[in-house]
Amino acid sequence: MFTIGRPAVTPSMRRLALSLPLLPVLVACGSNEIVSSLASPSSQYHVEVRRCQQNGAWFGTQKLQVSVLPQGVSEPCQSAVHALAQFDGFADVDALQLEWLSDTELRAWQPGFDPAYGPSRATYQAGKPVTLTFRPK
């Protein structure tokens, strides 16, 4: 039997139609929380650790975004506008080691970093006033 007019709407089609408008909201609601902040000895700089959604991930995959910033400045997830230096870490914040060796040198390490190079991705602002050293304690 063939009918002309509106197609029949099945219960599964209705559920799909109801869930699609929520998809952008769920994607946009990825975590963006500060889990740690550590000031340099003179408090001129600080290192901020945020729990962020992994780039390109829709659900569940998280990373740590570690940003070295001037004091009083913050950097949201997936942004590097103000960061003097920034790198990504693995989601386990308890395994991340951060230590200011001086006012302008930060030691950082997390198991899983390459011992010769540190994290897989790090960015630095030109004329960087803070040096990052990647090595375990």
PDB file of C-alpha atoms in Angstrom:
ATOM      1  CA  MET A   1       0.000   0.000   0.000  1.00  0.00           C
ATOM      2  CA  PHE A   2       1.351   3.411  -0.959  1.00  0.00           C
ATOM      3  CA  THR A   3       0.061   6.649   0.496  1.00  0.00           C
ATOM      4  CA  ILE A   4       0.710  10.218  -0.508  1.00  0.00           C
ATOM      5  CA  GLY A   5       1.130  12.802   2.208  1.00  0.00           C
ATOM      6  CA  ARG A   6       3.092  12.894   5.460  1.00  0.00           C
ATOM      7  CA  PRO A   7       5.406   9.969   6.053  1.00  0.00           C
ATOM      8  CA  ALA A   8       4.683   7.853   9.089  1.00  0.00           C
ATOM      9  CA  VAL A   9       6.755   8.853  12.131  1.00  0.00           C
ATOM     10  CA  THR A  10       7.984   5.854  14.062  1.00  0.00           C
ATOM     11  CA  PRO A  11       8.850   5.985  17.789  1.00  0.00           C
ATOM     12  CA  SER A  12      12.578   5.604  16.980  1.00  0.00           C
ATOM     13  CA  MET A  13      12.399   8.553  14.560  1.00  0.00           C
ATOM     14  CA  ARG A  14      10.693  10.632  17.263  1.00  0.00           C
ATOM     15  CA  ARG A  15      13.438   9.770  19.815  1.00  0.00           C
ATOM     16  CA  LEU A  16      16.136  10.725  17.295  1.00  0.00           C
ATOM     17  CA  ALA A  17      14.393  13.998  16.474  1.00  0.00           C
ATOM     18  CA  LEU A  18      14.133  14.846  20.169  1.00  0.00           C
ATOM     19  CA  SER A  19      17.799  14.078  20.880  1.00  0.00           C
ATOM     20  CA  LEU A  20      19.348  15.978  17.951  1.00  0.00           C
ATOM     21  CA  PRO A  21      18.654  19.486  19.313  1.00  0.00           C
ATOM     22  CA  LEU A  22      20.544  18.521  22.496  1.00  0.00           C
ATOM     23  CA  LEU A  23      23.699  17.445  20.660  1.00  0.00           C
ATOM     24  CA  PRO A  24      25.271  20.940  20.294  1.00  0.00           C
ATOM     25  CA  VAL A  25      24.550  21.642  23.956  1.00  0.00           C
ATOM     26  CA  LEU A  26      26.289  18.460  25.065  1.00  0.00           C
ATOM     27  CA  VAL A  27      29.312  19.125  22.868  1.00  0.00           C
ATOM     28  CA  ALA A  28      29.598  22.704  24.089  1.00  0.00           C
ATOM     29  CA  CYS A  29      29.386  21.616  27.740  1.00  0.00           C
ATOM     30  CA  GLY A  30      32.831  20.001  27.843  1.00  0.00           C
ATOM     31  CA  SER A  31      34.722  20.553  31.055  1.00  0.00           C
ATOM     32  CA  ASN A  32      36.626  23.809  31.477  1.00  0.00           C
ATOM     33  CA  GLU A  33      37.525  23.771  35.145  1.00  0.00           C
ATOM     34  CA  ILE A  34      40.673  24.976  36.877  1.00  0.00           C
ATOM     35  CA  VAL A  35      42.020  22.070  38.920  1.00  0.00           C
ATOM     36  CA  SER A  36      45.225  23.736  40.141  1.00  0.00           C
ATOM     37  CA  SER A  37      47.103  27.026  40.123  1.00  0.00           C
ATOM     38  CA  LEU A  38      50.644  27.562  41.369  1.00  0.00           C
ATOM     39  CA  ALA A  39      52.250  31.006  41.689  1.00  0.00           C
ATOM     40  CA  SER A  40      55.928  31.610  40.890  1.00  0.00           C
ATOM     41  CA  PRO A  41      58.168  32.567  43.869  1.00  0.00           C
ATOM     42  CA  SER A  42      57.716  36.318  43.253  1.00  0.00           C
ATOM     43  CA  SER A  43      54.052  35.858  42.198  1.00  0.00           C
ATOM     44  CA  GLN A  44      54.779  37.571  38.867  1.00  0.00           C
ATOM     45  CA  TYR A  45      53.613  34.444  37.003  1.00  0.00           C
ATOM     46  CA  HIS A  46      51.453  31.421  37.721  1.00  0.00           C
ATOM     47  CA  VAL A  47      50.855  28.057  36.143  1.00  0.00           C
ATOM     48  CA  GLU A  48      47.192  27.160  35.671  1.00  0.00           C
ATOM     49  CA  VAL A  49      46.003  23.587  35.140  1.00  0.00           C
ATOM     50  CA  ARG A  50      42.594  23.091  33.521  1.00  0.00           C
ATOM     51  CA  ARG A  51      40.645  19.923  32.796  1.00  0.00           C
ATOM     52  CA  CYS A  52      39.508  20.266  29.171  1.00  0.00           C
ATOM     53  CA  GLN A  53      37.749  18.261  26.496  1.00  0.00           C
ATOM     54  CA  GLN A  54      40.256  16.696  24.102  1.00  0.00           C
ATOM     55  CA  ASN A  55      40.431  18.584  20.770  1.00  0.00           C
ATOM     56  CA  GLY A  56      37.916  17.105  18.345  1.00  0.00           C
ATOM     57  CA  ALA A  57      36.425  14.749  20.941  1.00  0.00           C
ATOM     58  CA  TRP A  58      32.673  14.734  21.324  1.00  0.00           C
ATOM     59  CA  PHE A  59      32.286  12.928  24.605  1.00  0.00           C
ATOM     60  CA  GLY A  60      34.344  11.782  27.538  1.00  0.00           C
ATOM     61  CA  THR A  61      37.931  12.211  26.349  1.00  0.00           C
ATOM     62  CA  GLN A  62      39.694  14.726  28.563  1.00  0.00           C
ATOM     63  CA  LYS A  63      43.146  16.225  28.861  1.00  0.00           C
ATOM     64  CA  LEU A  64      44.930  18.686  31.095  1.00  0.00           C
ATOM     65  CA  GLN A  65      45.821  22.077  29.645  1.00  0.00           C
ATOM     66  CA  VAL A  66      48.792  23.578  31.490  1.00  0.00           C
ATOM     67  CA  SER A  67      49.304  27.311  30.894  1.00  0.00           C
ATOM     68  CA  VAL A  68      52.026  29.610  32.223  1.00  0.00           C
ATOM     69  CA  LEU A  69      50.479  33.057  32.555  1.00  0.00           C
ATOM     70  CA  PRO A  70      51.105  36.482  34.041  1.00  0.00           C
ATOM     71  CA  GLN A  71      49.587  36.726  37.526  1.00  0.00           C
ATOM     72  CA  GLY A  72      45.881  37.582  37.436  1.00  0.00           C
ATOM     73  CA  VAL A  73      45.374  36.249  33.894  1.00  0.00           C
ATOM     74  CA  SER A  74      43.491  33.059  33.031  1.00  0.00           C
ATOM     75  CA  GLU A  75      43.288  30.998  29.840  1.00  0.00           C
ATOM     76  CA  PRO A  76      40.129  29.007  28.940  1.00  0.00           C
ATOM     77  CA  CYS A  77      40.311  25.584  27.335  1.00  0.00           C
ATOM     78  CA  GLN A  78      41.486  25.398  23.700  1.00  0.00           C
ATOM     79  CA  SER A  79      42.902  28.937  23.868  1.00  0.00           C
ATOM     80  CA  ALA A  80      46.491  30.178  23.956  1.00  0.00           C
ATOM     81  CA  VAL A  81      45.959  33.923  23.584  1.00  0.00           C
ATOM     82  CA  HIS A  82      47.587  34.995  26.869  1.00  0.00           C
ATOM     83  CA  ALA A  83      49.739  31.960  27.687  1.00  0.00           C
ATOM     84  CA  LEU A  84      53.478  32.566  27.820  1.00  0.00           C
ATOM     85  CA  ALA A  85      53.875  28.798  27.440  1.00  0.00           C
ATOM     86  CA  GLN A  86      51.346  25.995  27.244  1.00  0.00           C
ATOM     87  CA  PHE A  87      51.307  22.226  26.946  1.00  0.00           C
ATOM     88  CA  ASP A  88      48.812  19.382  27.162  1.00  0.00           C
ATOM     89  CA  GLY A  89      49.003  16.662  29.774  1.00  0.00           C
ATOM     90  CA  PHE A  90      47.188  13.418  30.341  1.00  0.00           C
ATOM     91  CA  ALA A  91      43.903  13.531  32.266  1.00  0.00           C
ATOM     92  CA  ASP A  92      45.441  12.224  35.534  1.00  0.00           C
ATOM     93  CA  VAL A  93      46.092  15.443  37.477  1.00  0.00           C
ATOM     94  CA  ASP A  94      47.571  13.523  40.433  1.00  0.00           C
ATOM     95  CA  ALA A  95      50.463  12.311  38.260  1.00  0.00           C
ATOM     96  CA  LEU A  96      51.375  15.823  37.023  1.00  0.00           C
ATOM     97  CA  GLN A  97      54.486  17.299  38.662  1.00  0.00           C
ATOM     98  CA  LEU A  98      54.908  21.088  38.644  1.00  0.00           C
ATOM     99  CA  GLU A  99      57.646  22.960  40.501  1.00  0.00           C
ATOM    100  CA  TRP A 100      59.002  26.490  40.151  1.00  0.00           C
ATOM    101  CA  LEU A 101      62.822  26.177  40.141  1.00  0.00           C
ATOM    102  CA  SER A 102      63.156  29.967  40.028  1.00  0.00           C
ATOM    103  CA  ASP A 103      60.851  32.864  39.246  1.00  0.00           C
ATOM    104  CA  THR A 104      61.314  32.227  35.512  1.00  0.00           C
ATOM    105  CA  GLU A 105      61.869  28.446  35.280  1.00  0.00           C
ATOM    106  CA  LEU A 106      59.151  25.839  35.724  1.00  0.00           C
ATOM    107  CA  ARG A 107      59.869  22.111  35.957  1.00  0.00           C
ATOM    108  CA  ALA A 108      57.013  19.936  34.661  1.00  0.00           C
ATOM    109  CA  TRP A 109      56.661  16.186  34.269  1.00  0.00           C
ATOM    110  CA  GLN A 110      54.002  13.544  33.883  1.00  0.00           C
ATOM    111  CA  PRO A 111      54.483   9.811  33.314  1.00  0.00           C
ATOM    112  CA  GLY A 112      53.944   9.217  29.618  1.00  0.00           C
ATOM    113  CA  PHE A 113      55.928  12.258  28.474  1.00  0.00           C
ATOM    114  CA  ASP A 114      58.840  11.489  26.164  1.00  0.00           C
ATOM    115  CA  PRO A 115      61.968  11.635  28.395  1.00  0.00           C
ATOM    116  CA  ALA A 116      63.922  13.430  25.646  1.00  0.00           C
ATOM    117  CA  TYR A 117      61.286  16.022  24.671  1.00  0.00           C
ATOM    118  CA  GLY A 118      58.510  16.191  27.257  1.00  0.00           C
ATOM    119  CA  PRO A 119      54.880  16.418  26.122  1.00  0.00           C
ATOM    120  CA  SER A 120      53.824  15.747  22.537  1.00  0.00           C
ATOM    121  CA  ARG A 121      52.748  19.377  22.087  1.00  0.00           C
ATOM    122  CA  ALA A 122      54.007  22.577  23.691  1.00  0.00           C
ATOM    123  CA  THR A 123      53.677  26.185  22.519  1.00  0.00           C
ATOM    124  CA  TYR A 124      55.691  29.226  23.543  1.00  0.00           C
ATOM    125  CA  GLN A 125      55.136  32.946  23.094  1.00  0.00           C
ATOM    126  CA  ALA A 126      57.959  34.767  21.259  1.00  0.00           C
ATOM    127  CA  GLY A 127      60.595  36.166  23.621  1.00  0.00           C
ATOM    128  CA  LYS A 128      59.316  33.862  26.353  1.00  0.00           C
ATOM    129  CA  PRO A 129      60.137  35.181  29.821  1.00  0.00           C
ATOM    130  CA  VAL A 130      59.572  31.753  31.421  1.00  0.00           C
ATOM    131  CA  THR A 131      61.481  28.577  30.575  1.00  0.00           C
ATOM    132  CA  LEU A 132      59.871  25.143  30.806  1.00  0.00           C
ATOM    133  CA  THR A 133      62.026  22.179  31.794  1.00  0.00           C
ATOM    134  CA  PHE A 134      60.505  18.731  31.266  1.00  0.00           C
ATOM    135  CA  ARG A 135      62.089  16.168  33.576  1.00  0.00           C
ATOM    136  CA  PRO A 136      61.028  13.998  36.491  1.00  0.00           C
ATOM    137  CA  LYS A 137      62.032  14.924  40.014  1.00  0.00           C
TER     138      LYS A 137
END
